[in-house]
PDB file of C-alpha atoms in Angstrom:
ATOM      1  CA  UNK A   1      11.891  14.541  21.782  1.00 43.00           C
ATOM      2  CA  UNK A   2      12.803  13.552  25.343  1.00 44.00           C
ATOM      3  CA  UNK A   3      11.112  15.129  28.332  1.00 45.00           C
ATOM      4  CA  UNK A   4       7.833  15.971  26.562  1.00 48.00           C
ATOM      5  CA  UNK A   5       5.000  15.952  29.095  1.00 47.00           C
ATOM      6  CA  UNK A   6       2.024  13.856  28.126  1.00 55.00           C
ATOM      7  CA  UNK A   7      -1.482  13.547  29.510  1.00 76.00           C
ATOM      8  CA  UNK A   8      -3.102  10.425  30.854  1.00 87.00           C
ATOM      9  CA  UNK A   9      -4.215   7.686  28.506  1.00 94.00           C
ATOM     10  CA  UNK A  10      -7.648   7.887  26.912  1.00 95.00           C
ATOM     11  CA  UNK A  11     -10.052   5.091  26.105  1.00 96.00           C
ATOM     12  CA  UNK A  12     -11.867   5.380  22.797  1.00 97.00           C
ATOM     13  CA  UNK A  13     -14.863   3.270  21.865  1.00 97.00           C
ATOM     14  CA  UNK A  14     -14.476   1.685  18.438  1.00 97.00           C
ATOM     15  CA  UNK A  15     -17.438  -0.516  17.625  1.00 95.00           C
ATOM     16  CA  UNK A  16     -17.733  -3.001  20.472  1.00 95.00           C
ATOM     17  CA  UNK A  17     -14.213  -2.345  21.768  1.00 97.00           C
ATOM     18  CA  UNK A  18     -12.602   0.128  24.095  1.00 97.00           C
ATOM     19  CA  UNK A  19      -9.147   0.933  22.730  1.00 98.00           C
ATOM     20  CA  UNK A  20      -6.588   2.539  25.002  1.00 97.00           C
ATOM     21  CA  UNK A  21      -4.607   5.438  23.556  1.00 98.00           C
ATOM     22  CA  UNK A  22      -1.522   6.143  25.642  1.00 97.00           C
ATOM     23  CA  UNK A  23       0.195   9.542  25.666  1.00 96.00           C
ATOM     24  CA  UNK A  24      -2.489  11.017  23.401  1.00 97.00           C
ATOM     25  CA  UNK A  25      -0.801  14.437  23.152  1.00 96.00           C
ATOM     26  CA  UNK A  26       2.606  13.050  22.128  1.00 97.00           C
ATOM     27  CA  UNK A  27       3.797  15.048  19.066  1.00 97.00           C
ATOM     28  CA  UNK A  28       3.635  12.839  15.968  1.00 97.00           C
ATOM     29  CA  UNK A  29       4.004  15.459  13.233  1.00 97.00           C
ATOM     30  CA  UNK A  30       5.337  18.491  15.100  1.00 96.00           C
ATOM     31  CA  UNK A  31       5.623  20.663  11.988  1.00 94.00           C
ATOM     32  CA  UNK A  32       1.879  20.276  11.458  1.00 96.00           C
ATOM     33  CA  UNK A  33       1.027  20.379  15.155  1.00 97.00           C
ATOM     34  CA  UNK A  34      -0.396  16.853  15.020  1.00 98.00           C
ATOM     35  CA  UNK A  35      -0.400  14.518  18.018  1.00 98.00           C
ATOM     36  CA  UNK A  36      -0.908  10.791  18.403  1.00 98.00           C
ATOM     37  CA  UNK A  37      -4.570  11.448  19.187  1.00 98.00           C
ATOM     38  CA  UNK A  38      -4.906  13.431  15.945  1.00 98.00           C
ATOM     39  CA  UNK A  39      -3.578  10.413  14.054  1.00 98.00           C
ATOM     40  CA  UNK A  40      -6.041   8.141  15.845  1.00 98.00           C
ATOM     41  CA  UNK A  41      -8.913  10.496  15.016  1.00 98.00           C
ATOM     42  CA  UNK A  42      -7.786  10.572  11.386  1.00 98.00           C
ATOM     43  CA  UNK A  43      -7.993   6.786  11.098  1.00 98.00           C
ATOM     44  CA  UNK A  44     -11.414   6.852  12.769  1.00 98.00           C
ATOM     45  CA  UNK A  45     -12.608   9.445  10.236  1.00 98.00           C
ATOM     46  CA  UNK A  46     -11.554   7.303   7.267  1.00 98.00           C
ATOM     47  CA  UNK A  47     -12.369   4.064   9.048  1.00 98.00           C
ATOM     48  CA  UNK A  48     -14.551   2.417   6.416  1.00 98.00           C
ATOM     49  CA  UNK A  49     -11.939   3.098   3.753  1.00 98.00           C
ATOM     50  CA  UNK A  50      -8.842   1.981   5.620  1.00 98.00           C
ATOM     51  CA  UNK A  51     -10.583  -1.149   6.895  1.00 98.00           C
ATOM     52  CA  UNK A  52     -11.714  -1.963   3.359  1.00 98.00           C
ATOM     53  CA  UNK A  53      -8.078  -1.811   2.279  1.00 98.00           C
ATOM     54  CA  UNK A  54      -6.891  -4.068   5.128  1.00 98.00           C
ATOM     55  CA  UNK A  55      -9.745  -6.361   6.067  1.00 98.00           C
ATOM     56  CA  UNK A  56      -8.610  -9.953   6.640  1.00 98.00           C
ATOM     57  CA  UNK A  57      -5.278  -9.366   4.881  1.00 98.00           C
ATOM     58  CA  UNK A  58      -1.950 -10.214   6.522  1.00 98.00           C
ATOM     59  CA  UNK A  59      -0.533  -6.769   7.203  1.00 98.00           C
ATOM     60  CA  UNK A  60       2.918  -5.532   8.146  1.00 98.00           C
ATOM     61  CA  UNK A  61       2.858  -2.546  10.492  1.00 98.00           C
ATOM     62  CA  UNK A  62       5.233   0.379   9.950  1.00 98.00           C
ATOM     63  CA  UNK A  63       5.591   1.795  13.439  1.00 98.00           C
ATOM     64  CA  UNK A  64       6.841   5.287  14.358  1.00 97.00           C
ATOM     65  CA  UNK A  65       6.312   5.250  18.135  1.00 96.00           C
ATOM     66  CA  UNK A  66       8.280   8.480  18.656  1.00 95.00           C
ATOM     67  CA  UNK A  67       6.492  10.260  15.835  1.00 96.00           C
ATOM     68  CA  UNK A  68       8.085  11.852  12.774  1.00 96.00           C
ATOM     69  CA  UNK A  69      10.791  14.353  13.591  1.00 92.00           C
ATOM     70  CA  UNK A  70      13.851  15.776  11.887  1.00 89.00           C
ATOM     71  CA  UNK A  71      16.543  13.139  11.546  1.00 89.00           C
ATOM     72  CA  UNK A  72      14.241  10.209  12.358  1.00 90.00           C
ATOM     73  CA  UNK A  73      15.223   6.970  10.647  1.00 91.00           C
ATOM     74  CA  UNK A  74      13.638   3.575  10.194  1.00 93.00           C
ATOM     75  CA  UNK A  75      15.456   0.373  11.068  1.00 93.00           C
ATOM     76  CA  UNK A  76      16.402  -1.876   8.172  1.00 84.00           C
ATOM     77  CA  UNK A  77      17.637  -5.432   7.965  1.00 77.00           C
ATOM     78  CA  UNK A  78      21.109  -4.051   7.419  1.00 75.00           C
ATOM     79  CA  UNK A  79      21.214  -1.511  10.272  1.00 76.00           C
ATOM     80  CA  UNK A  80      18.697  -2.985  12.726  1.00 77.00           C
ATOM     81  CA  UNK A  81      18.648   0.424  14.421  1.00 85.00           C
ATOM     82  CA  UNK A  82      16.353   3.393  14.042  1.00 90.00           C
ATOM     83  CA  UNK A  83      13.518   5.456  15.474  1.00 92.00           C
ATOM     84  CA  UNK A  84      10.914   3.400  13.617  1.00 95.00           C
ATOM     85  CA  UNK A  85      10.613  -0.191  12.484  1.00 96.00           C
ATOM     86  CA  UNK A  86       8.591  -2.705  10.490  1.00 96.00           C
ATOM     87  CA  UNK A  87       6.541  -5.226  12.480  1.00 96.00           C
ATOM     88  CA  UNK A  88       5.908  -8.435  10.548  1.00 96.00           C
ATOM     89  CA  UNK A  89       4.753 -10.541  13.475  1.00 96.00           C
ATOM     90  CA  UNK A  90       1.944 -10.056  15.973  1.00 97.00           C
ATOM     91  CA  UNK A  91       3.285  -7.701  18.669  1.00 96.00           C
ATOM     92  CA  UNK A  92       3.595  -9.072  22.177  1.00 94.00           C
ATOM     93  CA  UNK A  93       0.692  -8.171  24.419  1.00 95.00           C
ATOM     94  CA  UNK A  94      -1.818  -7.797  21.573  1.00 97.00           C
ATOM     95  CA  UNK A  95      -5.476  -8.124  22.631  1.00 97.00           C
ATOM     96  CA  UNK A  96      -7.049 -11.511  21.996  1.00 96.00           C
ATOM     97  CA  UNK A  97      -9.425  -9.945  19.468  1.00 98.00           C
ATOM     98  CA  UNK A  98      -6.573  -9.065  17.089  1.00 98.00           C
ATOM     99  CA  UNK A  99      -6.717 -11.782  14.456  1.00 98.00           C
ATOM    100  CA  UNK A 100      -3.735 -13.060  12.494  1.00 98.00           C
ATOM    101  CA  UNK A 101      -2.911 -14.861   9.271  1.00 98.00           C
ATOM    102  CA  UNK A 102      -0.187 -17.493   9.008  1.00 97.00           C
ATOM    103  CA  UNK A 103       2.173 -16.625   6.185  1.00 96.00           C
ATOM    104  CA  UNK A 104       5.357 -18.023   4.663  1.00 95.00           C
ATOM    105  CA  UNK A 105       8.205 -15.736   3.624  1.00 93.00           C
ATOM    106  CA  UNK A 106      10.447 -16.408   0.597  1.00 90.00           C
ATOM    107  CA  UNK A 107      13.080 -17.764   3.003  1.00 90.00           C
ATOM    108  CA  UNK A 108      10.669 -20.482   4.102  1.00 91.00           C
ATOM    109  CA  UNK A 109      10.267 -18.959   7.557  1.00 94.00           C
ATOM    110  CA  UNK A 110       6.726 -18.402   8.779  1.00 96.00           C
ATOM    111  CA  UNK A 111       4.920 -15.838  10.901  1.00 95.00           C
ATOM    112  CA  UNK A 112       1.548 -14.958  12.321  1.00 97.00           C
ATOM    113  CA  UNK A 113       0.906 -11.466  10.953  1.00 98.00           C
ATOM    114  CA  UNK A 114      -1.853  -9.072  12.002  1.00 98.00           C
ATOM    115  CA  UNK A 115      -4.939  -9.451   9.761  1.00 98.00           C
ATOM    116  CA  UNK A 116      -7.336  -6.616  10.691  1.00 98.00           C
ATOM    117  CA  UNK A 117     -10.937  -7.767  10.954  1.00 98.00           C
ATOM    118  CA  UNK A 118     -12.421  -4.627  12.511  1.00 98.00           C
ATOM    119  CA  UNK A 119     -11.591  -0.943  12.817  1.00 98.00           C
ATOM    120  CA  UNK A 120     -10.564  -1.366  16.456  1.00 98.00           C
ATOM    121  CA  UNK A 121      -7.475  -3.260  15.225  1.00 98.00           C
ATOM    122  CA  UNK A 122      -6.459  -0.262  13.106  1.00 98.00           C
ATOM    123  CA  UNK A 123      -6.834   2.067  16.099  1.00 98.00           C
ATOM    124  CA  UNK A 124      -4.926  -0.343  18.363  1.00 98.00           C
ATOM    125  CA  UNK A 125      -2.117  -0.370  15.766  1.00 98.00           C
ATOM    126  CA  UNK A 126      -2.201   3.435  15.521  1.00 98.00           C
ATOM    127  CA  UNK A 127      -1.689   3.600  19.282  1.00 98.00           C
ATOM    128  CA  UNK A 128       1.478   1.555  18.749  1.00 98.00           C
ATOM    129  CA  UNK A 129       2.718   4.223  16.362  1.00 98.00           C
ATOM    130  CA  UNK A 130       1.612   2.621  13.096  1.00 98.00           C
ATOM    131  CA  UNK A 131       1.394   5.223  10.329  1.00 98.00           C
ATOM    132  CA  UNK A 132       1.612   3.007   7.271  1.00 98.00           C
ATOM    133  CA  UNK A 133      -0.072  -0.352   6.818  1.00 98.00           C
ATOM    134  CA  UNK A 134       1.407  -2.802   4.306  1.00 98.00           C
ATOM    135  CA  UNK A 135      -1.184  -5.493   3.480  1.00 98.00           C
ATOM    136  CA  UNK A 136      -0.400  -8.540   1.366  1.00 98.00           C
ATOM    137  CA  UNK A 137      -2.519  -8.912  -1.816  1.00 98.00           C
ATOM    138  CA  UNK A 138      -4.129 -12.037  -0.357  1.00 98.00           C
ATOM    139  CA  UNK A 139      -6.845 -12.830   2.158  1.00 97.00           C
ATOM    140  CA  UNK A 140      -6.237 -14.769   5.342  1.00 97.00           C
ATOM    141  CA  UNK A 141      -8.501 -17.482   3.912  1.00 96.00           C
ATOM    142  CA  UNK A 142      -6.015 -18.191   1.099  1.00 97.00           C
ATOM    143  CA  UNK A 143      -2.554 -16.741   1.587  1.00 97.00           C
ATOM    144  CA  UNK A 144      -1.052 -18.509  -1.441  1.00 97.00           C
ATOM    145  CA  UNK A 145      -3.193 -16.977  -4.207  1.00 98.00           C
ATOM    146  CA  UNK A 146      -3.454 -13.190  -4.574  1.00 98.00           C
ATOM    147  CA  UNK A 147      -6.914 -11.724  -5.044  1.00 98.00           C
ATOM    148  CA  UNK A 148      -5.572  -8.297  -6.037  1.00 98.00           C
ATOM    149  CA  UNK A 149      -3.228  -7.334  -8.846  1.00 98.00           C
ATOM    150  CA  UNK A 150      -1.257  -4.242  -7.823  1.00 98.00           C
ATOM    151  CA  UNK A 151       0.467  -2.118 -10.447  1.00 98.00           C
ATOM    152  CA  UNK A 152       3.132   0.210  -9.084  1.00 97.00           C
ATOM    153  CA  UNK A 153       4.011   3.181 -11.305  1.00 98.00           C
ATOM    154  CA  UNK A 154       7.280   4.277  -9.734  1.00 96.00           C
ATOM    155  CA  UNK A 155       8.829   7.599 -10.848  1.00 96.00           C
ATOM    156  CA  UNK A 156      12.570   7.922 -11.111  1.00 92.00           C
ATOM    157  CA  UNK A 157      14.323  10.554  -8.947  1.00 92.00           C
ATOM    158  CA  UNK A 158      13.398  14.056 -10.050  1.00 92.00           C
ATOM    159  CA  UNK A 159      10.319  12.896 -11.979  1.00 93.00           C
ATOM    160  CA  UNK A 160       7.123  14.689 -11.013  1.00 95.00           C
ATOM    161  CA  UNK A 161       3.673  13.230 -10.406  1.00 96.00           C
ATOM    162  CA  UNK A 162       2.380  14.851 -13.607  1.00 96.00           C
ATOM    163  CA  UNK A 163       4.617  12.578 -15.684  1.00 96.00           C
ATOM    164  CA  UNK A 164       3.171   9.475 -14.036  1.00 97.00           C
ATOM    165  CA  UNK A 165      -0.451  10.421 -14.722  1.00 98.00           C
ATOM    166  CA  UNK A 166      -0.362   9.698 -18.517  1.00 98.00           C
ATOM    167  CA  UNK A 167       1.019   6.232 -17.796  1.00 98.00           C
ATOM    168  CA  UNK A 168      -1.851   5.561 -15.400  1.00 98.00           C
ATOM    169  CA  UNK A 169      -4.340   6.590 -18.080  1.00 98.00           C
ATOM    170  CA  UNK A 170      -2.629   4.216 -20.510  1.00 98.00           C
ATOM    171  CA  UNK A 171      -2.891   1.416 -17.953  1.00 98.00           C
ATOM    172  CA  UNK A 172      -6.582   2.145 -17.571  1.00 98.00           C
ATOM    173  CA  UNK A 173      -7.158   2.084 -21.328  1.00 98.00           C
ATOM    174  CA  UNK A 174      -5.291  -1.195 -21.772  1.00 98.00           C
ATOM    175  CA  UNK A 175      -7.139  -2.857 -18.904  1.00 98.00           C
ATOM    176  CA  UNK A 176     -10.440  -1.691 -20.388  1.00 98.00           C
ATOM    177  CA  UNK A 177      -9.489  -3.349 -23.688  1.00 98.00           C
ATOM    178  CA  UNK A 178      -9.123  -6.580 -21.725  1.00 97.00           C
ATOM    179  CA  UNK A 179     -12.457  -6.080 -19.973  1.00 97.00           C
ATOM    180  CA  UNK A 180     -10.814  -5.168 -16.665  1.00 97.00           C
ATOM    181  CA  UNK A 181     -11.319  -2.238 -14.306  1.00 97.00           C
ATOM    182  CA  UNK A 182      -8.504  -0.714 -12.299  1.00 97.00           C
ATOM    183  CA  UNK A 183      -8.694   1.633  -9.313  1.00 98.00           C
ATOM    184  CA  UNK A 184      -5.990   4.323  -8.902  1.00 98.00           C
ATOM    185  CA  UNK A 185      -4.550   5.878  -5.762  1.00 98.00           C
ATOM    186  CA  UNK A 186      -1.675   8.146  -4.881  1.00 98.00           C
ATOM    187  CA  UNK A 187       1.199   6.675  -2.900  1.00 97.00           C
ATOM    188  CA  UNK A 188       1.531   9.691  -0.639  1.00 94.00           C
ATOM    189  CA  UNK A 189       4.553  10.620  -2.748  1.00 95.00           C
ATOM    190  CA  UNK A 190       5.095  11.159  -6.480  1.00 95.00           C
ATOM    191  CA  UNK A 191       3.943   7.711  -7.629  1.00 96.00           C
ATOM    192  CA  UNK A 192       0.651   6.038  -8.420  1.00 98.00           C
ATOM    193  CA  UNK A 193      -0.786   2.600  -7.734  1.00 98.00           C
ATOM    194  CA  UNK A 194      -3.504   0.902  -9.775  1.00 98.00           C
ATOM    195  CA  UNK A 195      -5.351  -2.018  -8.151  1.00 98.00           C
ATOM    196  CA  UNK A 196      -7.737  -4.533  -9.637  1.00 97.00           C
ATOM    197  CA  UNK A 197      -9.497  -7.497  -8.103  1.00 98.00           C
ATOM    198  CA  UNK A 198      -8.653 -10.890  -9.550  1.00 98.00           C
ATOM    199  CA  UNK A 199      -9.842 -14.427  -9.044  1.00 98.00           C
ATOM    200  CA  UNK A 200      -7.608 -16.091  -6.409  1.00 98.00           C
ATOM    201  CA  UNK A 201      -6.422 -18.809  -8.791  1.00 97.00           C
ATOM    202  CA  UNK A 202      -2.849 -17.834  -9.595  1.00 97.00           C
ATOM    203  CA  UNK A 203       0.439 -17.886  -7.720  1.00 95.00           C
ATOM    204  CA  UNK A 204       2.535 -14.863  -6.780  1.00 95.00           C
ATOM    205  CA  UNK A 205       4.915 -15.753  -9.608  1.00 94.00           C
ATOM    206  CA  UNK A 206       2.132 -15.797 -12.180  1.00 95.00           C
ATOM    207  CA  UNK A 207       0.803 -12.468 -10.901  1.00 96.00           C
ATOM    208  CA  UNK A 208       4.275 -10.952 -11.131  1.00 95.00           C
ATOM    209  CA  UNK A 209       4.580 -12.270 -14.670  1.00 96.00           C
ATOM    210  CA  UNK A 210       1.203 -10.722 -15.553  1.00 97.00           C
ATOM    211  CA  UNK A 211       2.310  -7.278 -14.327  1.00 97.00           C
ATOM    212  CA  UNK A 212       5.573  -7.591 -16.229  1.00 96.00           C
ATOM    213  CA  UNK A 213       3.581  -8.321 -19.390  1.00 97.00           C
ATOM    214  CA  UNK A 214       1.442  -5.253 -18.720  1.00 98.00           C
ATOM    215  CA  UNK A 215       4.571  -3.191 -18.146  1.00 97.00           C
ATOM    216  CA  UNK A 216       6.041  -4.311 -21.458  1.00 96.00           C
ATOM    217  CA  UNK A 217       2.815  -3.277 -23.177  1.00 97.00           C
ATOM    218  CA  UNK A 218       3.015   0.138 -21.490  1.00 97.00           C
ATOM    219  CA  UNK A 219       6.590   0.448 -22.733  1.00 96.00           C
ATOM    220  CA  UNK A 220       5.401  -0.201 -26.284  1.00 97.00           C
ATOM    221  CA  UNK A 221       2.574   2.298 -26.008  1.00 97.00           C
ATOM    222  CA  UNK A 222       4.515   5.017 -24.181  1.00 97.00           C
ATOM    223  CA  UNK A 223       8.198   4.459 -25.020  1.00 96.00           C
ATOM    224  CA  UNK A 224       8.833   8.067 -24.041  1.00 95.00           C
ATOM    225  CA  UNK A 225       7.755   7.450 -20.456  1.00 96.00           C
ATOM    226  CA  UNK A 226       7.893   3.790 -19.426  1.00 96.00           C
ATOM    227  CA  UNK A 227      10.651   1.359 -18.564  1.00 93.00           C
ATOM    228  CA  UNK A 228      10.587  -2.180 -17.175  1.00 91.00           C
ATOM    229  CA  UNK A 229      14.357  -2.381 -16.689  1.00 87.00           C
ATOM    230  CA  UNK A 230      15.039  -3.785 -13.244  1.00 82.00           C
ATOM    231  CA  UNK A 231      18.479  -2.246 -12.613  1.00 79.00           C
ATOM    232  CA  UNK A 232      17.957   1.346 -11.521  1.00 77.00           C
ATOM    233  CA  UNK A 233      21.158   2.673 -13.093  1.00 79.00           C
ATOM    234  CA  UNK A 234      20.081   1.265 -16.467  1.00 76.00           C
ATOM    235  CA  UNK A 235      16.608   2.836 -16.571  1.00 79.00           C
ATOM    236  CA  UNK A 236      16.385   5.419 -19.311  1.00 83.00           C
ATOM    237  CA  UNK A 237      12.741   6.464 -18.958  1.00 87.00           C
ATOM    238  CA  UNK A 238      11.004   8.374 -16.159  1.00 90.00           C
ATOM    239  CA  UNK A 239       8.424   5.789 -14.954  1.00 96.00           C
ATOM    240  CA  UNK A 240       9.236   2.232 -13.883  1.00 95.00           C
ATOM    241  CA  UNK A 241       6.438  -0.364 -13.825  1.00 96.00           C
ATOM    242  CA  UNK A 242       7.585  -2.231 -10.719  1.00 94.00           C
ATOM    243  CA  UNK A 243       6.364  -5.765 -11.375  1.00 93.00           C
ATOM    244  CA  UNK A 244       8.377  -7.093  -8.421  1.00 92.00           C
ATOM    245  CA  UNK A 245       5.821  -5.586  -6.074  1.00 94.00           C
ATOM    246  CA  UNK A 246       3.722  -8.675  -6.843  1.00 95.00           C
ATOM    247  CA  UNK A 247       6.406 -11.008  -5.518  1.00 94.00           C
ATOM    248  CA  UNK A 248       5.770 -12.881  -2.286  1.00 93.00           C
ATOM    249  CA  UNK A 249       6.275 -10.682   0.801  1.00 91.00           C
ATOM    250  CA  UNK A 250       6.508  -7.511  -1.271  1.00 94.00           C
ATOM    251  CA  UNK A 251       3.764  -5.145  -0.165  1.00 95.00           C
ATOM    252  CA  UNK A 252       2.556  -1.663  -1.025  1.00 96.00           C
ATOM    253  CA  UNK A 253       1.299   1.057   1.271  1.00 97.00           C
ATOM    254  CA  UNK A 254      -2.435   0.725   1.809  1.00 98.00           C
ATOM    255  CA  UNK A 255      -5.006   3.316   0.915  1.00 98.00           C
ATOM    256  CA  UNK A 256      -5.325   5.972   3.662  1.00 98.00           C
ATOM    257  CA  UNK A 257      -1.931   5.157   5.197  1.00 98.00           C
ATOM    258  CA  UNK A 258       0.097   8.179   6.358  1.00 98.00           C
ATOM    259  CA  UNK A 259       3.471   8.891   4.804  1.00 97.00           C
ATOM    260  CA  UNK A 260       6.101   9.418   7.537  1.00 97.00           C
ATOM    261  CA  UNK A 261       7.251  12.812   6.324  1.00 95.00           C
ATOM    262  CA  UNK A 262       6.734  16.214   7.997  1.00 95.00           C
ATOM    263  CA  UNK A 263       3.684  17.088   5.859  1.00 96.00           C
ATOM    264  CA  UNK A 264       1.692  13.970   6.879  1.00 97.00           C
ATOM    265  CA  UNK A 265       0.513  13.244   3.344  1.00 98.00           C
ATOM    266  CA  UNK A 266      -1.671  10.175   2.849  1.00 98.00           C
ATOM    267  CA  UNK A 267      -2.213   7.535   0.172  1.00 98.00           C
ATOM    268  CA  UNK A 268      -5.417   8.740  -1.465  1.00 98.00           C
ATOM    269  CA  UNK A 269      -7.817   6.629  -3.544  1.00 98.00           C
ATOM    270  CA  UNK A 270      -8.999   8.568  -6.588  1.00 98.00           C
ATOM    271  CA  UNK A 271     -11.669   8.521  -9.250  1.00 97.00           C
ATOM    272  CA  UNK A 272     -10.215   8.380 -12.738  1.00 98.00           C
ATOM    273  CA  UNK A 273     -12.017  11.618 -13.611  1.00 97.00           C
ATOM    274  CA  UNK A 274     -10.058  13.596 -10.989  1.00 96.00           C
ATOM    275  CA  UNK A 275      -6.638  12.154 -11.763  1.00 97.00           C
ATOM    276  CA  UNK A 276      -5.511  14.933 -14.106  1.00 97.00           C
ATOM    277  CA  UNK A 277      -6.183  17.653 -11.539  1.00 97.00           C
ATOM    278  CA  UNK A 278      -5.003  15.748  -8.446  1.00 96.00           C
ATOM    279  CA  UNK A 279      -1.745  16.493  -6.672  1.00 96.00           C
ATOM    280  CA  UNK A 280      -0.218  14.330  -3.906  1.00 96.00           C
ATOM    281  CA  UNK A 281       0.017  17.373  -1.632  1.00 96.00           C
ATOM    282  CA  UNK A 282      -3.776  17.788  -1.811  1.00 96.00           C
ATOM    283  CA  UNK A 283      -4.282  14.815   0.513  1.00 98.00           C
ATOM    284  CA  UNK A 284      -3.087  14.826   4.094  1.00 98.00           C
ATOM    285  CA  UNK A 285      -4.211  13.964   7.614  1.00 98.00           C
ATOM    286  CA  UNK A 286      -6.064  17.277   7.910  1.00 98.00           C
ATOM    287  CA  UNK A 287      -7.807  17.377   4.517  1.00 98.00           C
ATOM    288  CA  UNK A 288      -8.700  13.724   3.950  1.00 98.00           C
ATOM    289  CA  UNK A 289     -11.407  13.381   6.653  1.00 98.00           C
ATOM    290  CA  UNK A 290     -13.550  16.114   5.070  1.00 98.00           C
ATOM    291  CA  UNK A 291     -13.026  14.654   1.604  1.00 98.00           C
ATOM    292  CA  UNK A 292     -14.002  11.206   2.884  1.00 98.00           C
ATOM    293  CA  UNK A 293     -17.115  12.540   4.614  1.00 98.00           C
ATOM    294  CA  UNK A 294     -18.142  14.384   1.445  1.00 97.00           C
ATOM    295  CA  UNK A 295     -17.252  11.840  -1.244  1.00 96.00           C
ATOM    296  CA  UNK A 296     -16.833   8.494   0.454  1.00 97.00           C
ATOM    297  CA  UNK A 297     -14.279   5.945  -0.701  1.00 98.00           C
ATOM    298  CA  UNK A 298     -13.481   5.880  -4.453  1.00 98.00           C
ATOM    299  CA  UNK A 299     -12.278   2.291  -3.960  1.00 98.00           C
ATOM    300  CA  UNK A 300     -15.625   1.104  -2.600  1.00 97.00           C
ATOM    301  CA  UNK A 301     -16.181  -0.956  -5.752  1.00 96.00           C
ATOM    302  CA  UNK A 302     -12.735  -2.546  -5.822  1.00 96.00           C
ATOM    303  CA  UNK A 303     -13.849  -5.836  -4.306  1.00 90.00           C
ATOM    304  CA  UNK A 304     -16.761  -6.226  -6.690  1.00 88.00           C
ATOM    305  CA  UNK A 305     -16.127  -8.064  -9.926  1.00 91.00           C
ATOM    306  CA  UNK A 306     -13.082 -10.331  -9.904  1.00 96.00           C
ATOM    307  CA  UNK A 307     -11.138 -10.572 -13.138  1.00 98.00           C
ATOM    308  CA  UNK A 308      -9.328 -13.440 -14.800  1.00 98.00           C
ATOM    309  CA  UNK A 309      -5.578 -13.102 -15.306  1.00 97.00           C
ATOM    310  CA  UNK A 310      -5.714 -15.205 -18.459  1.00 98.00           C
ATOM    311  CA  UNK A 311      -5.554 -12.267 -20.927  1.00 98.00           C
ATOM    312  CA  UNK A 312      -2.382 -10.927 -19.287  1.00 98.00           C
ATOM    313  CA  UNK A 313      -0.831 -14.376 -18.975  1.00 97.00           C
ATOM    314  CA  UNK A 314      -1.575 -15.063 -22.635  1.00 97.00           C
ATOM    315  CA  UNK A 315       0.255 -11.832 -23.430  1.00 97.00           C
ATOM    316  CA  UNK A 316       3.150 -13.026 -21.264  1.00 96.00           C
ATOM    317  CA  UNK A 317       3.201 -16.295 -23.225  1.00 96.00           C
ATOM    318  CA  UNK A 318       3.358 -14.411 -26.517  1.00 94.00           C
ATOM    319  CA  UNK A 319       6.207 -12.329 -25.090  1.00 89.00           C
ATOM    320  CA  UNK A 320       8.055 -15.474 -24.067  1.00 91.00           C
ATOM    321  CA  UNK A 321       8.316 -14.244 -20.466  1.00 89.00           C
ATOM    322  CA  UNK A 322       9.671 -16.956 -18.206  1.00 82.00           C
ATOM    323  CA  UNK A 323       7.820 -17.651 -14.944  1.00 68.00           C
ATOM    324  CA  UNK A 324       9.864 -16.174 -12.075  1.00 62.00           C
ATOM    325  CA  UNK A 325      10.763 -18.331  -9.069  1.00 58.00           C
ATOM    326  CA  UNK A 326       8.115 -18.539  -6.366  1.00 53.00           C
ATOM    327  CA  UNK A 327      10.542 -17.982  -3.478  1.00 47.00           C
TER     328      UNK A 327
END
């Protein structure tokens, strides 16, 4: 990747801002022929949708400043070395119009994390190499009480997307019985997420307990497909309902984020009616803009009615599920 010639920076108007895009022709997905500027234009094309997913939420940035190339790795807490990294704190040199939210990690340490308030922040982050955005399920106005319940349907290795779809339908049916409406999206891989808006009245621990109760109900309804066993080597069913994704500082890839793999697949919000025919590979940086222009954002109604967690917490009580620790 060294020695690649790049053109001069470009300035792109985004709302009231001019956002500088450096090295616009830097290869970001060389197998698809996509540059940094292509990634920026993608986020502009789906701007209303990605901003809806991120607006005023503390958001960790997953930055790939050298693009996605063969052998690229992301730094972890263990290695602290890699071609990409997670940014939990406001990057140095950020414009003064990039807002933040003050958050507390399970360790008790705190940080000021980017909380996008306008599309220009998304484009500024894309210029820094951000492909995936990881928003907390809270708003910057109240970082202690989630206003989204996020259900992660995580396939085991070798399990295909088609085996996850029936579980998602079962989740939808169960939520409907409780008077709740969920919104599905692909992860950009083989899994599915289901989101629903909730009243910001409950702690992270209570939200985690609610998803565990839902997962146990899914296991009863689809014992052939669902497990809630935490230890990976003990899971004996193809789809894990990952209730720990509702723990503090656990985040999920936002809608319209780009998966850092050669194909540049994206996390795609779906209508329930199209779920059976959808395939993760249908949605990428090249195809999503036209879909968005034609159909809009299937998650446009997500922030409408806010649901009570009481039905799920009552189920957790009947199950005798202990509240998990907050931190």
